[in-house]
Amino acid sequence: MSEFEINEALASLEMLMSEFFAPTTNNFRKREIENMLENFSNNRDSWKHCLLFLQKTQNQYVLMFILTTLEKIINRQWLSLSDSERTEIRLNLMNELMTKHETMLYFIRNKLAALLVSIARYDWPHLYPDFFSNIVELLKCEGHQCIVGLVLAQAASEELGAARDTGVLLLSTRRSQLERLMLKGMPQMLSALSAILERNAQKEGQSNPPPSPTSGLPQTSALPDLLANAHDVHSADKALNMEIVVKCLTTLQHLFLWLPLSSHVPPSLVTTVFYWGSVATQSQSVEAALAGLGGVCELLYRRYAPPSSAATALRLHHCALRLLRYLTQHTHHMHRAHVDYLNKLSEFLKLFVSLHFKRLEAEPEFDAIDFLSYLFQYTFQVPTCSTFISCLDVWIQFIDVLKPEDTPKYWEALQALVNGVLNKIQFQHNKAQLQHLDNDMCDDDGETEWQKFLKHCIECIARVADLAPLDVFTAVMERWQCLAGVHARASGRGGAVVEAEADRLLAALLDLATLTRVLGRLAPSLLAEPEHSTGGTGSVAGAGTTNRGCSAGAALIERCASALAGAALTRPHRSHPSALARAHVILHAEMFACMGAWCCYASECNVPLHTMESLFSSALPFLVPHDVPIIAEGICSAAESALRMLCEPACTAETEITDFFLALFTALLPQLGNFAYTAIDVFLEVAQRGSGDGSGSLERLVECVRLGVEAGGGGVRVHAVLELLHSHVLPRADPATPTLARAAHRLLASVLVHRWRYFFPHKCEGEEALRRTAELRGALTALGRALLQPDIELLRINLNTLDTLNTKWKLYHKAIFRSEFMGSVLTVLLSGLTEGGARALLLDEALAAVHAMAAVDFVAFRRAFLPHFIQTLPGLEPHHVRLLADFPPDTDLPTFTQNIQRLMNDVNCYRTYQSLACNTMGS
């Protein structure tokens, strides 16, 4: 093409792209443009035009179209291009990236980098030997070139780093080769990334770089000095430096997802990453801090344990302790920190405690009490309730790792935690925060912000109570009794409340309701078995602790019964202002709920009978005024239904009747006795006589029969049930009625699982034995036929049925299944794995089923079934079949399933390569 023709074609393309994205363009015209662009992309030599346009255009729409077209060519036609053509495309893309990366839009830059990595997926190292070395060299550069290197490094990690499915067809051997090549170059890349972080730490104006791996564990507190000496560097490169740091940390975070950590990630790099996770005191470093902490959390999630595991854990402990000390001693920095950063810090602390706390207890340099002290200060100084909840998760994790014998050692910290949480949930101590919690809007779990906060706090107290129940209960009870006295005095005054005292009374009532809920939650812990009770202050465990717990519980029930009796008589919530009235209602509700929990233990606590009668009498007045309309409403509804059934033809009540029997069987089947089997016979007769399932009645009848089959006993006629399924239900269960099909196969599963012995009776010979074998064959055929249906839920039901039958009755070992069904079922399952699509949602279940069937005879599976199955697959050349037939002999489930997935991946790859070769020859 001449220069004029190129410019003219580019101008036409720019006009088309601008017209396509113009708001005035209608859908018909957009489809026309799409067809023109698609025709251009499908042209085999379209890449040549794309490279020419790439050098000349600045239009972002055109650039993205060009890069998308090149991506399609790389992923679909790359192997059909000559070596010189591949090299030309790669060099042009690399040249475009390196010459224009400072001025091009970031998403264009990232797309170019992704295309180079896609090329490396096929050509590295034979046609693209300098791919990895180019990335490392760019990482050692400054400024924008370093960012290009980081973009390439992260793209390489995402696409080439782990031998996993990235959505691009690639032979499994090639995936493994790419992973080995990446691992081979990782020391150089990690060294370059670490150097970037250390170099930029110095540029940030720090007096000391992060500790080196040879400096040993620092004995003095270095991190607060680093943070205290931090200052903003006002220069043109400031934003660029922070962009480099954030990109470097996110790249490392992705590398940590798949790298073998113990052999590739040195402890010094972890310390460096954590250092950047601790610089959130500078507003411009929030992204870097989040990325740094995210990287460390990723390591902990993967159970990072290098050879010097204890030393690394101590490093993390020292870093965390310095950061906590700095934040608690400079609270203005904590209040300036972003809430996401504080939550991420809590996530790190939770992981650190779960993985390393018990391990570090034996280390002389680890001061557990000092760590818990700063954790306690941090917990109760965080500025928001949501962050406080995250901190409570850290404490709950700490309690989980403790053993009962550790309780005395840490009781002081646990006691302080309980008192601190109790202060946190009471308005008289924490009104400033609590009054801003929303108690009206519910989240997806149906909880308000206040309810969620309170639930977490109470759960934390309850976890401590599991270790020292009597001590925690006593601490809560003391506060509760003080507030109960306030409530009693207010009730004695009736509705007379001095305006000045209204706010204090409101806070007292709400706090009393909260503490009442806490006491209700503590009932199981206080009255647990003696061997689970360990007094935090050295109190005697066993019968003495249990007796004191029962006495305390009895006192609580007596006090609540007295308070509720007064409430029922005076109804203070009707005579007080609206806020106080609502508080009274909340309090009464919490007291009744608390008593509901404690009444289960009334006999153990030796609660007097008159107290229980008082509680009953207190509850009754709240219910009686409402019982008449409730009963009347129920009677009216029942009468209306009865009259409607009398006035209308019986067939119109079919839905109500089947609904009734389904509900009856679901709830009361064990109590129905022989009537259940009589009803099932009627259901079978009605279902066989029915002509349709427009209202779902047949489905509900099938469900009733299923419940009867699962109930046991000999009253169900299995032959009649199978006749119903094969003759009446399954023929109607087409794709248009998926619920009926699922109900039918649930019934079929119940017959096979719960009535298996029907098909293999001990005393049955001749024609009867042949008939039952034929019935089993028909049931298994129906089950296998359902595996071909597109309904995913139906597939799930039948895969679970196969698994249950094999687990309970050794189905796969039965001669009839091995000879007549196993080959077909394996073929269906493996074909589904090859096709992918929606069936990939049940990948794990299908792979487990294939493994269980192959386990019957692994040798026959490898040598007989698989070669035959591969030969029957369309679109494969003979040499492809020979390569695929070499299946590894591993028999353990994880390795076997990986090998099956690799096999299916390679089948799809060879099919695609064959299709591309045919298309190339045709064109």
CSV table of N, CA and C in Angstrom, one decimal, residues 221-229 322-323 325-326:
chain,number,residue,atom,x,y,z
A,221,SER,N,13.9,-0.2,68.6
A,221,SER,CA,12.7,0.1,67.9
A,221,SER,C,13.1,1.0,66.7
A,222,ALA,N,13.3,0.4,65.5
A,222,ALA,CA,13.7,1.2,64.4
A,222,ALA,C,12.5,1.8,63.6
A,223,LEU,N,11.4,1.1,63.5
A,223,LEU,CA,10.3,1.5,62.7
A,223,LEU,C,9.7,2.8,63.1
A,224,PRO,N,9.5,3.1,64.4
A,224,PRO,CA,9.0,4.4,64.8
A,224,PRO,C,9.9,5.5,64.3
A,225,ASP,N,11.2,5.3,64.4
A,225,ASP,CA,12.1,6.3,63.9
A,225,ASP,C,11.9,6.5,62.4
A,226,LEU,N,11.8,5.4,61.6
A,226,LEU,CA,11.5,5.6,60.2
A,226,LEU,C,10.3,6.4,60.0
A,227,LEU,N,9.2,6.1,60.7
A,227,LEU,CA,8.0,6.9,60.5
A,227,LEU,C,8.1,8.3,61.0
A,228,ALA,N,8.8,8.5,62.1
A,228,ALA,CA,8.9,9.8,62.7
A,228,ALA,C,9.7,10.7,61.8
A,229,ASN,N,10.7,10.2,61.1
A,229,ASN,CA,11.5,11.0,60.3
A,229,ASN,C,11.0,11.2,58.8
A,322,ARG,N,6.2,-2.5,66.4
A,322,ARG,CA,6.6,-1.1,66.2
A,322,ARG,C,5.5,-0.3,65.6
A,323,LEU,N,4.8,-0.9,64.6
A,323,LEU,CA,3.7,-0.2,64.0
A,323,LEU,C,2.6,0.1,65.0
A,325,ARG,N,2.8,0.3,68.2
A,325,ARG,CA,3.3,1.2,69.2
A,325,ARG,C,3.2,2.7,68.6
A,326,TYR,N,3.6,2.8,67.4
A,326,TYR,CA,3.6,4.1,66.7
A,326,TYR,C,2.2,4.6,66.6
